[in-house]
Amino acid sequence: MTGYQLFSILVLFQFGTTVIFGFAAGAGRDAWITAAGSALLGCVLIAGYAGITKLTGYVSLVQWFRGGFGSWIGVPLAWLYPLLFIYDAARILTDLEFLVPLTLLPATPPWFFLAAILAVALYLMFSGVEVLGRIAGVLLPILVLFSLLEAVLLIASKSFHPEYFFPILGEGWGRVFTGIWPLGITQTYGESIEMAVFWHLLNKKERLPTVGIAATLFAGLFIVLFDVLGIAAMGEHLFMEMIFPAFTILNLSSVAGFLENLNALGAMYFLCTSFVKMAVHLIAAAMCIQELTAAANSGAAIWLSAGSAFFVSLTMTNNFSEHLQAGLERLPYALWVPMFILLPAAAGAASWLGRRFKRAAYR
């Protein structure tokens, strides 16, 4: 896998469904500050993951825990990650279960288009990470150009109101810090720990920190851009209340009565980023399961991961508000902080201490 392919996968993964709902919308007109702060701290987190990968000899995520804690403790801990990846993939499918009927296919049964999306994901999973990297490499410049076009159209249609940003930090730093920790850091940047499952496939491993940090800064820049567009187009209160602010600002783009009603293009944009993130979740889960079970091939792990995600998505919830509340309030403390920050830090510390003791023994 080339550096550009890893860069593209990581950027699209960090986009994911993040920009659909308005990143850090709870911070109101200061959401862009929260997004910028989260991206900078996200770079620290990605650098930490890259450092642990280098420290452990560029092994996979599973081996972080097996090497750091031994088989009896490390293997059970490592099993938590594919289970979490499957659950996160199911959450994205649930997002699409509510999103697609509102935008593209109002009369289509959810199970049908979710099955169709998973069928494409299965093809990609059997094709491998390299194919995912090639697809991401093609999609990234297209989606970036579309994002810039959206910004230009919004400004050209005179729907961009800079005065909506003032007063900056009028409510103080409190809601900015609340948005950054823990949700802002863990929601998309902490989830990037999944890259450690196949980071060892990078052809020039010494470029890993540079590629990871550059991708995080690039993704963070566009997440900030989406927040800026949402706030400037709708104002603080509407931005905070809208479930899908990104679609609302598409309705505000109108130039000469010709370029307008861009919802379909917006839906395709978010489908692409959501699909890439879901595919990474499932590929990472399948690779972890295959490694943990020492399976000769990945077929059974792929079917198990995809099938489990599909079943969980259909049975997760019928209430979208509860679904969002769980992701915004419960998951960060219950799962994401322990598994994206505490356990990796412990694994890295254990690996470092293990190397120090080995060096001391050789002396």
mmCIF file of C-alpha atoms in Angstrom:
data_model
loop_
_atom_site.group_PDB
_atom_site.id
_atom_site.type_symbol
_atom_site.label_atom_id
_atom_site.label_comp_id
_atom_site.label_asym_id
_atom_site.label_seq_id
_atom_site.Cartn_x
_atom_site.Cartn_y
_atom_site.Cartn_z
ATOM 1 C CA MET A 1 0.000 0.000 0.000
ATOM 2 C CA THR A 2 1.388 3.387 -1.009
ATOM 3 C CA GLY A 3 1.527 6.471 1.155
ATOM 4 C CA TYR A 4 -1.135 8.200 -0.959
ATOM 5 C CA GLN A 5 -3.488 5.237 -0.643
ATOM 6 C CA LEU A 6 -3.124 5.209 3.150
ATOM 7 C CA PHE A 7 -3.562 8.996 3.184
ATOM 8 C CA SER A 8 -6.786 8.719 1.158
ATOM 9 C CA ILE A 9 -8.226 5.915 3.278
ATOM 10 C CA LEU A 10 -7.490 7.783 6.502
ATOM 11 C CA VAL A 11 -8.968 11.085 5.261
ATOM 12 C CA LEU A 12 -12.192 9.477 4.037
ATOM 13 C CA PHE A 13 -12.379 7.366 7.199
ATOM 14 C CA GLN A 14 -12.132 10.468 9.372
ATOM 15 C CA PHE A 15 -14.770 12.221 7.253
ATOM 16 C CA GLY A 16 -17.112 9.248 7.627
ATOM 17 C CA THR A 17 -20.484 10.275 8.991
ATOM 18 C CA THR A 18 -18.869 13.032 11.081
ATOM 19 C CA VAL A 19 -19.742 15.935 8.796
ATOM 20 C CA ILE A 20 -23.305 14.722 8.210
ATOM 21 C CA PHE A 21 -24.454 15.599 11.721
ATOM 22 C CA GLY A 22 -22.363 18.718 12.243
ATOM 23 C CA PHE A 23 -19.160 18.131 14.171
ATOM 24 C CA ALA A 24 -19.370 19.506 17.745
ATOM 25 C CA ALA A 25 -22.718 21.180 17.026
ATOM 26 C CA GLY A 26 -23.261 21.502 20.777
ATOM 27 C CA ALA A 27 -20.631 24.250 20.828
ATOM 28 C CA GLY A 28 -22.865 26.430 18.646
ATOM 29 C CA ARG A 29 -21.093 29.171 16.703
ATOM 30 C CA ASP A 30 -17.798 28.073 18.295
ATOM 31 C CA ALA A 31 -18.074 24.562 16.840
ATOM 32 C CA TRP A 32 -15.329 25.353 14.333
ATOM 33 C CA ILE A 33 -12.959 26.087 17.227
ATOM 34 C CA THR A 34 -13.887 22.754 18.788
ATOM 35 C CA ALA A 35 -13.303 21.019 15.450
ATOM 36 C CA ALA A 36 -9.892 22.667 15.038
ATOM 37 C CA GLY A 37 -8.840 21.812 18.601
ATOM 38 C CA SER A 38 -10.032 18.216 18.192
ATOM 39 C CA ALA A 39 -8.025 17.866 14.966
ATOM 40 C CA LEU A 40 -4.835 19.129 16.599
ATOM 41 C CA LEU A 41 -5.232 16.760 19.541
ATOM 42 C CA GLY A 42 -6.192 14.065 17.057
ATOM 43 C CA CYS A 43 -2.777 14.531 15.456
ATOM 44 C CA VAL A 44 -1.198 13.833 18.855
ATOM 45 C CA LEU A 45 -3.297 10.671 19.127
ATOM 46 C CA ILE A 46 -2.356 9.497 15.619
ATOM 47 C CA ALA A 47 1.314 10.220 16.352
ATOM 48 C CA GLY A 48 0.945 8.099 19.484
ATOM 49 C CA TYR A 49 -0.527 5.200 17.525
ATOM 50 C CA ALA A 50 2.281 5.482 14.975
ATOM 51 C CA GLY A 51 4.813 5.560 17.809
ATOM 52 C CA ILE A 52 3.392 2.377 19.353
ATOM 53 C CA THR A 53 3.435 0.721 15.919
ATOM 54 C CA LYS A 54 7.116 1.598 15.482
ATOM 55 C CA LEU A 55 7.931 0.564 19.060
ATOM 56 C CA THR A 56 6.350 -2.863 18.553
ATOM 57 C CA GLY A 57 8.161 -3.478 15.267
ATOM 58 C CA TYR A 58 5.298 -2.533 12.912
ATOM 59 C CA VAL A 59 3.117 -5.426 14.012
ATOM 60 C CA SER A 60 -0.683 -5.320 13.816
ATOM 61 C CA LEU A 61 -3.059 -4.020 16.470
ATOM 62 C CA VAL A 62 -3.656 -7.549 17.771
ATOM 63 C CA GLN A 63 0.048 -8.000 18.419
ATOM 64 C CA TRP A 64 0.220 -4.763 20.416
ATOM 65 C CA PHE A 65 -1.694 -6.467 23.205
ATOM 66 C CA ARG A 66 -0.357 -9.969 22.764
ATOM 67 C CA GLY A 67 3.217 -8.687 22.825
ATOM 68 C CA GLY A 68 2.634 -6.207 25.633
ATOM 69 C CA PHE A 69 0.551 -8.312 28.019
ATOM 70 C CA GLY A 70 1.157 -11.899 26.924
ATOM 71 C CA SER A 71 -1.382 -14.363 25.556
ATOM 72 C CA TRP A 72 -3.477 -14.822 28.692
ATOM 73 C CA ILE A 73 -4.298 -11.127 29.064
ATOM 74 C CA GLY A 74 -3.439 -9.730 25.636
ATOM 75 C CA VAL A 75 -5.598 -12.045 23.533
ATOM 76 C CA PRO A 76 -8.870 -11.358 25.437
ATOM 77 C CA LEU A 77 -8.129 -7.627 25.248
ATOM 78 C CA ALA A 78 -7.410 -7.885 21.528
ATOM 79 C CA TRP A 79 -10.763 -9.626 20.967
ATOM 80 C CA LEU A 80 -12.550 -6.510 22.211
ATOM 81 C CA TYR A 81 -11.418 -4.584 19.137
ATOM 82 C CA PRO A 82 -13.021 -6.614 16.327
ATOM 83 C CA LEU A 83 -16.232 -6.672 18.351
ATOM 84 C CA LEU A 84 -16.097 -2.881 18.660
ATOM 85 C CA PHE A 85 -15.312 -2.487 14.949
ATOM 86 C CA ILE A 86 -18.343 -4.593 14.035
ATOM 87 C CA TYR A 87 -20.520 -2.549 16.365
ATOM 88 C CA ASP A 88 -19.228 0.719 14.856
ATOM 89 C CA ALA A 89 -19.934 -0.614 11.352
ATOM 90 C CA ALA A 90 -23.468 -1.458 12.474
ATOM 91 C CA ARG A 91 -23.892 2.099 13.778
ATOM 92 C CA ILE A 92 -22.968 3.493 10.356
ATOM 93 C CA LEU A 93 -25.479 1.170 8.720
ATOM 94 C CA THR A 94 -28.074 2.430 11.198
ATOM 95 C CA ASP A 95 -27.162 6.022 10.306
ATOM 96 C CA LEU A 96 -27.785 5.178 6.658
ATOM 97 C CA GLU A 97 -31.000 3.388 7.578
ATOM 98 C CA PHE A 98 -32.384 6.739 8.731
ATOM 99 C CA LEU A 99 -30.505 8.972 6.294
ATOM 100 C CA VAL A 100 -31.171 7.293 2.931
ATOM 101 C CA PRO A 101 -35.010 7.265 3.193
ATOM 102 C CA LEU A 102 -34.927 10.989 3.996
ATOM 103 C CA THR A 103 -32.777 11.876 1.001
ATOM 104 C CA LEU A 104 -32.787 9.321 -1.800
ATOM 105 C CA LEU A 105 -35.072 6.301 -1.405
ATOM 106 C CA PRO A 106 -38.110 7.164 0.748
ATOM 107 C CA ALA A 107 -40.158 4.110 -0.284
ATOM 108 C CA THR A 108 -37.417 1.464 -0.246
ATOM 109 C CA PRO A 109 -37.296 -0.964 2.708
ATOM 110 C CA PRO A 110 -34.189 -0.263 4.820
ATOM 111 C CA TRP A 111 -33.056 -3.886 4.824
ATOM 112 C CA PHE A 112 -32.853 -3.856 1.025
ATOM 113 C CA PHE A 113 -30.473 -0.928 0.545
ATOM 114 C CA LEU A 114 -28.451 -1.955 3.605
ATOM 115 C CA ALA A 115 -28.036 -5.395 2.065
ATOM 116 C CA ALA A 116 -27.033 -3.778 -1.240
ATOM 117 C CA ILE A 117 -24.409 -1.627 0.502
ATOM 118 C CA LEU A 118 -23.084 -4.659 2.377
ATOM 119 C CA ALA A 119 -22.893 -6.641 -0.868
ATOM 120 C CA VAL A 120 -20.535 -4.023 -2.289
ATOM 121 C CA ALA A 121 -18.618 -3.997 0.994
ATOM 122 C CA LEU A 122 -18.251 -7.793 0.825
ATOM 123 C CA TYR A 123 -16.761 -7.533 -2.653
ATOM 124 C CA LEU A 124 -14.297 -4.978 -1.336
ATOM 125 C CA MET A 125 -13.467 -7.103 1.714
ATOM 126 C CA PHE A 126 -12.648 -10.114 -0.435
ATOM 127 C CA SER A 127 -10.619 -7.902 -2.784
ATOM 128 C CA GLY A 128 -8.384 -6.642 0.023
ATOM 129 C CA VAL A 129 -6.962 -3.453 1.477
ATOM 130 C CA GLU A 130 -5.021 -2.558 -1.675
ATOM 131 C CA VAL A 131 -8.237 -2.283 -3.688
ATOM 132 C CA LEU A 132 -9.755 -0.149 -0.928
ATOM 133 C CA GLY A 133 -6.714 2.119 -1.165
ATOM 134 C CA ARG A 134 -7.131 2.489 -4.928
ATOM 135 C CA ILE A 135 -10.823 3.322 -4.598
ATOM 136 C CA ALA A 136 -10.128 5.854 -1.856
ATOM 137 C CA GLY A 137 -7.407 7.411 -3.988
ATOM 138 C CA VAL A 138 -9.898 8.006 -6.801
ATOM 139 C CA LEU A 139 -12.736 9.207 -4.561
ATOM 140 C CA LEU A 140 -10.747 11.661 -2.443
ATOM 141 C CA PRO A 141 -10.003 14.363 -5.062
ATOM 142 C CA ILE A 142 -13.585 14.153 -6.371
ATOM 143 C CA LEU A 143 -15.094 14.648 -2.923
ATOM 144 C CA VAL A 144 -12.664 17.431 -2.065
ATOM 145 C CA LEU A 145 -13.603 19.276 -5.256
ATOM 146 C CA PHE A 146 -17.289 18.833 -4.435
ATOM 147 C CA SER A 147 -16.738 20.267 -0.941
ATOM 148 C CA LEU A 148 -14.974 23.312 -2.380
ATOM 149 C CA LEU A 149 -17.720 23.717 -4.987
ATOM 150 C CA GLU A 150 -20.327 23.666 -2.226
ATOM 151 C CA ALA A 151 -18.473 26.446 -0.399
ATOM 152 C CA VAL A 152 -18.222 28.547 -3.587
ATOM 153 C CA LEU A 153 -21.924 28.087 -4.396
ATOM 154 C CA LEU A 154 -22.954 29.000 -0.868
ATOM 155 C CA ILE A 155 -20.955 32.217 -1.013
ATOM 156 C CA ALA A 156 -22.137 32.995 -4.556
ATOM 157 C CA SER A 157 -25.768 32.565 -3.535
ATOM 158 C CA LYS A 158 -25.239 35.162 -0.767
ATOM 159 C CA SER A 159 -26.151 32.651 1.925
ATOM 160 C CA PHE A 160 -22.845 33.034 3.748
ATOM 161 C CA HIS A 161 -23.146 35.381 6.751
ATOM 162 C CA PRO A 162 -19.836 35.977 8.610
ATOM 163 C CA GLU A 163 -21.630 37.964 11.306
ATOM 164 C CA TYR A 164 -23.116 34.711 12.622
ATOM 165 C CA PHE A 165 -19.699 33.854 14.133
ATOM 166 C CA PHE A 166 -19.743 36.804 16.522
ATOM 167 C CA PRO A 167 -19.182 37.152 19.360
ATOM 168 C CA ILE A 168 -16.456 34.514 19.171
ATOM 169 C CA LEU A 169 -16.276 32.578 22.452
ATOM 170 C CA GLY A 170 -19.155 34.683 23.732
ATOM 171 C CA GLU A 171 -20.205 31.771 25.935
ATOM 172 C CA GLY A 172 -16.647 31.156 27.133
ATOM 173 C CA TRP A 173 -14.394 28.143 26.639
ATOM 174 C CA GLY A 174 -16.631 25.725 28.547
ATOM 175 C CA ARG A 175 -18.674 24.291 25.698
ATOM 176 C CA VAL A 176 -15.589 24.227 23.452
ATOM 177 C CA PHE A 177 -13.687 22.040 25.923
ATOM 178 C CA THR A 178 -16.795 19.898 26.466
ATOM 179 C CA GLY A 179 -16.984 19.299 22.720
ATOM 180 C CA ILE A 180 -13.303 18.418 22.462
ATOM 181 C CA TRP A 181 -13.211 15.949 25.371
ATOM 182 C CA PRO A 182 -14.015 13.186 25.029
ATOM 183 C CA LEU A 183 -16.265 13.146 21.958
ATOM 184 C CA GLY A 184 -14.274 15.406 19.645
ATOM 185 C CA ILE A 185 -11.045 13.443 20.047
ATOM 186 C CA THR A 186 -12.448 9.927 20.087
ATOM 187 C CA GLN A 187 -15.321 10.205 17.600
ATOM 188 C CA THR A 188 -13.219 10.113 14.452
ATOM 189 C CA TYR A 189 -9.557 10.458 15.438
ATOM 190 C CA GLY A 190 -9.591 7.817 18.156
ATOM 191 C CA GLU A 191 -11.406 5.456 15.829
ATOM 192 C CA SER A 192 -8.408 5.742 13.502
ATOM 193 C CA ILE A 193 -6.691 3.158 15.687
ATOM 194 C CA GLU A 194 -8.206 0.728 13.186
ATOM 195 C CA MET A 195 -5.518 1.785 10.729
ATOM 196 C CA ALA A 196 -3.038 -0.059 12.969
ATOM 197 C CA VAL A 197 -4.596 -3.321 11.779
ATOM 198 C CA PHE A 198 -3.050 -2.881 8.328
ATOM 199 C CA TRP A 199 -0.445 -0.157 8.821
ATOM 200 C CA HIS A 200 2.193 -2.867 8.444
ATOM 201 C CA LEU A 201 1.175 -3.125 4.764
ATOM 202 C CA LEU A 202 2.588 0.343 4.020
ATOM 203 C CA ASN A 203 5.435 -0.047 1.545
ATOM 204 C CA LYS A 204 7.569 2.661 3.204
ATOM 205 C CA LYS A 205 6.898 2.206 6.892
ATOM 206 C CA GLU A 206 9.128 5.073 7.981
ATOM 207 C CA ARG A 207 6.597 7.464 6.386
ATOM 208 C CA LEU A 208 3.795 6.301 8.666
ATOM 209 C CA PRO A 209 3.847 9.234 11.152
ATOM 210 C CA THR A 210 4.082 11.809 8.362
ATOM 211 C CA VAL A 211 1.229 10.285 6.365
ATOM 212 C CA GLY A 212 -0.959 9.821 9.444
ATOM 213 C CA ILE A 213 -0.536 13.357 10.770
ATOM 214 C CA ALA A 214 -0.880 14.933 7.305
ATOM 215 C CA ALA A 215 -4.116 13.019 6.667
ATOM 216 C CA THR A 216 -5.511 14.031 10.059
ATOM 217 C CA LEU A 217 -4.726 17.713 9.481
ATOM 218 C CA PHE A 218 -6.253 17.542 6.003
ATOM 219 C CA ALA A 219 -9.425 15.843 7.241
ATOM 220 C CA GLY A 220 -9.638 18.243 10.174
ATOM 221 C CA LEU A 221 -9.415 21.219 7.823
ATOM 222 C CA PHE A 222 -12.452 20.057 5.875
ATOM 223 C CA ILE A 223 -14.403 19.170 9.022
ATOM 224 C CA VAL A 224 -13.779 22.751 10.167
ATOM 225 C CA LEU A 225 -14.903 23.956 6.729
ATOM 226 C CA PHE A 226 -18.225 22.116 7.010
ATOM 227 C CA ASP A 227 -18.807 23.620 10.453
ATOM 228 C CA VAL A 228 -17.976 27.093 9.137
ATOM 229 C CA LEU A 229 -20.402 26.689 6.232
ATOM 230 C CA GLY A 230 -23.157 25.385 8.503
ATOM 231 C CA ILE A 231 -22.807 28.179 11.052
ATOM 232 C CA ALA A 232 -22.492 30.957 8.467
ATOM 233 C CA ALA A 233 -25.473 29.698 6.466
ATOM 234 C CA MET A 234 -27.916 28.859 9.253
ATOM 235 C CA GLY A 235 -26.830 30.696 12.365
ATOM 236 C CA GLU A 236 -26.013 29.231 15.752
ATOM 237 C CA HIS A 237 -29.420 28.040 16.927
ATOM 238 C CA LEU A 238 -30.506 26.349 13.707
ATOM 239 C CA PHE A 239 -27.061 24.729 13.347
ATOM 240 C CA MET A 240 -27.403 23.258 16.830
ATOM 241 C CA GLU A 241 -30.960 22.014 16.303
ATOM 242 C CA MET A 242 -30.720 20.488 12.823
ATOM 243 C CA ILE A 243 -30.039 16.742 12.727
ATOM 244 C CA PHE A 244 -28.484 16.931 9.251
ATOM 245 C CA PRO A 245 -27.142 20.498 8.883
ATOM 246 C CA ALA A 246 -25.011 19.501 5.901
ATOM 247 C CA PHE A 247 -28.136 18.817 3.834
ATOM 248 C CA THR A 248 -29.794 22.020 4.925
ATOM 249 C CA ILE A 249 -26.983 24.188 3.567
ATOM 250 C CA LEU A 250 -27.233 22.361 0.225
ATOM 251 C CA ASN A 251 -30.788 23.669 -0.085
ATOM 252 C CA LEU A 252 -29.498 27.207 0.441
ATOM 253 C CA SER A 253 -27.125 27.028 -2.531
ATOM 254 C CA SER A 254 -28.782 28.638 -5.535
ATOM 255 C CA VAL A 255 -27.034 30.477 -8.364
ATOM 256 C CA ALA A 256 -29.089 32.131 -11.119
ATOM 257 C CA GLY A 257 -31.881 29.593 -10.625
ATOM 258 C CA PHE A 258 -29.689 26.994 -12.317
ATOM 259 C CA LEU A 259 -27.384 25.420 -9.726
ATOM 260 C CA GLU A 260 -29.692 24.463 -6.884
ATOM 261 C CA ASN A 261 -31.253 21.477 -5.080
ATOM 262 C CA LEU A 262 -27.940 19.665 -4.679
ATOM 263 C CA ASN A 263 -29.308 17.147 -2.173
ATOM 264 C CA ALA A 264 -28.721 14.175 -4.448
ATOM 265 C CA LEU A 265 -25.072 15.085 -4.930
ATOM 266 C CA GLY A 266 -24.730 15.670 -1.200
ATOM 267 C CA ALA A 267 -26.246 12.284 -0.426
ATOM 268 C CA MET A 268 -23.821 10.592 -2.806
ATOM 269 C CA TYR A 269 -20.945 12.426 -1.128
ATOM 270 C CA PHE A 270 -21.951 11.206 2.320
ATOM 271 C CA LEU A 271 -22.699 7.710 1.061
ATOM 272 C CA CYS A 272 -19.151 7.479 -0.271
ATOM 273 C CA THR A 273 -17.477 8.614 2.946
ATOM 274 C CA SER A 274 -19.799 6.480 5.083
ATOM 275 C CA PHE A 275 -19.164 3.461 2.873
ATOM 276 C CA VAL A 276 -15.386 3.805 3.125
ATOM 277 C CA LYS A 277 -15.555 4.109 6.908
ATOM 278 C CA MET A 278 -17.884 1.125 7.210
ATOM 279 C CA ALA A 279 -15.651 -0.920 4.897
ATOM 280 C CA VAL A 280 -12.595 -0.098 7.022
ATOM 281 C CA HIS A 281 -14.496 -1.160 10.155
ATOM 282 C CA LEU A 282 -15.407 -4.498 8.606
ATOM 283 C CA ILE A 283 -12.029 -5.173 6.978
ATOM 284 C CA ALA A 284 -10.250 -4.383 10.248
ATOM 285 C CA ALA A 285 -12.637 -6.649 12.169
ATOM 286 C CA ALA A 286 -12.163 -9.525 9.704
ATOM 287 C CA MET A 287 -8.364 -9.190 9.737
ATOM 288 C CA CYS A 288 -8.311 -9.162 13.543
ATOM 289 C CA ILE A 289 -10.557 -12.224 13.763
ATOM 290 C CA GLN A 290 -8.464 -14.103 11.209
ATOM 291 C CA GLU A 291 -5.279 -13.305 13.125
ATOM 292 C CA LEU A 292 -6.768 -14.173 16.521
ATOM 293 C CA THR A 293 -8.145 -17.504 15.296
ATOM 294 C CA ALA A 294 -5.067 -18.304 13.164
ATOM 295 C CA ALA A 295 -7.398 -19.087 10.260
ATOM 296 C CA ALA A 296 -5.806 -20.135 6.985
ATOM 297 C CA ASN A 297 -7.982 -17.747 4.967
ATOM 298 C CA SER A 298 -10.181 -14.757 5.673
ATOM 299 C CA GLY A 299 -13.457 -16.021 4.161
ATOM 300 C CA ALA A 300 -15.171 -17.089 7.390
ATOM 301 C CA ALA A 301 -14.040 -13.941 9.239
ATOM 302 C CA ILE A 302 -15.369 -11.726 6.431
ATOM 303 C CA TRP A 303 -18.803 -13.356 6.383
ATOM 304 C CA LEU A 304 -18.984 -13.319 10.189
ATOM 305 C CA SER A 305 -18.083 -9.620 10.378
ATOM 306 C CA ALA A 306 -20.466 -8.491 7.632
ATOM 307 C CA GLY A 307 -23.340 -10.695 8.781
ATOM 308 C CA SER A 308 -23.013 -9.604 12.401
ATOM 309 C CA ALA A 309 -22.944 -5.918 11.438
ATOM 310 C CA PHE A 310 -26.047 -6.341 9.266
ATOM 311 C CA PHE A 311 -27.982 -8.133 12.025
ATOM 312 C CA VAL A 312 -26.970 -5.629 14.714
ATOM 313 C CA SER A 313 -27.897 -2.655 12.498
ATOM 314 C CA LEU A 314 -31.425 -4.004 11.930
ATOM 315 C CA THR A 315 -31.998 -4.653 15.619
ATOM 316 C CA MET A 316 -30.121 -1.688 17.132
ATOM 317 C CA THR A 317 -32.910 0.874 17.524
ATOM 318 C CA ASN A 318 -36.107 2.261 16.049
ATOM 319 C CA ASN A 319 -35.582 5.701 17.573
ATOM 320 C CA PHE A 320 -33.049 7.928 15.852
ATOM 321 C CA SER A 321 -32.834 10.359 18.785
ATOM 322 C CA GLU A 322 -31.818 7.542 21.129
ATOM 323 C CA HIS A 323 -29.317 6.330 18.546
ATOM 324 C CA LEU A 324 -27.682 9.758 18.376
ATOM 325 C CA GLN A 325 -27.750 10.207 22.145
ATOM 326 C CA ALA A 326 -25.936 6.913 22.656
ATOM 327 C CA GLY A 327 -23.213 7.942 20.211
ATOM 328 C CA LEU A 328 -22.790 11.433 21.633
ATOM 329 C CA GLU A 329 -23.081 10.786 25.371
ATOM 330 C CA ARG A 330 -22.617 7.131 26.318
ATOM 331 C CA LEU A 331 -20.091 5.610 23.917
ATOM 332 C CA PRO A 332 -17.247 8.113 24.428
ATOM 333 C CA TYR A 333 -16.865 7.347 28.134
ATOM 334 C CA ALA A 334 -18.038 3.733 28.134
ATOM 335 C CA LEU A 335 -16.060 2.414 25.149
ATOM 336 C CA TRP A 336 -14.046 4.937 23.191
ATOM 337 C CA VAL A 337 -11.870 6.484 25.910
ATOM 338 C CA PRO A 338 -10.868 3.091 27.388
ATOM 339 C CA MET A 339 -10.281 1.384 24.033
ATOM 340 C CA PHE A 340 -8.866 4.242 21.977
ATOM 341 C CA ILE A 341 -6.718 5.911 24.641
ATOM 342 C CA LEU A 342 -6.239 3.958 27.895
ATOM 343 C CA LEU A 343 -5.656 0.423 26.582
ATOM 344 C CA PRO A 344 -3.335 1.491 23.715
ATOM 345 C CA ALA A 345 -1.352 3.651 26.141
ATOM 346 C CA ALA A 346 -1.055 0.695 28.510
ATOM 347 C CA ALA A 347 0.019 -1.594 25.651
ATOM 348 C CA GLY A 348 2.615 0.914 24.502
ATOM 349 C CA ALA A 349 3.961 1.331 28.041
ATOM 350 C CA ALA A 350 4.124 -2.454 28.522
ATOM 351 C CA SER A 351 6.002 -2.890 25.238
ATOM 352 C CA TRP A 352 8.433 -0.109 26.148
ATOM 353 C CA LEU A 353 9.089 -1.580 29.592
ATOM 354 C CA GLY A 354 9.524 -5.020 28.075
ATOM 355 C CA ARG A 355 12.195 -3.735 25.715
ATOM 356 C CA ARG A 356 13.979 -1.919 28.533
ATOM 357 C CA PHE A 357 14.066 -5.075 30.664
ATOM 358 C CA LYS A 358 15.393 -7.133 27.753
ATOM 359 C CA ARG A 359 18.184 -4.624 27.140
ATOM 360 C CA ALA A 360 19.044 -4.612 30.829
ATOM 361 C CA ALA A 361 19.146 -8.422 30.861
ATOM 362 C CA TYR A 362 21.513 -8.535 27.879
ATOM 363 C CA ARG A 363 23.883 -6.174 29.661
#
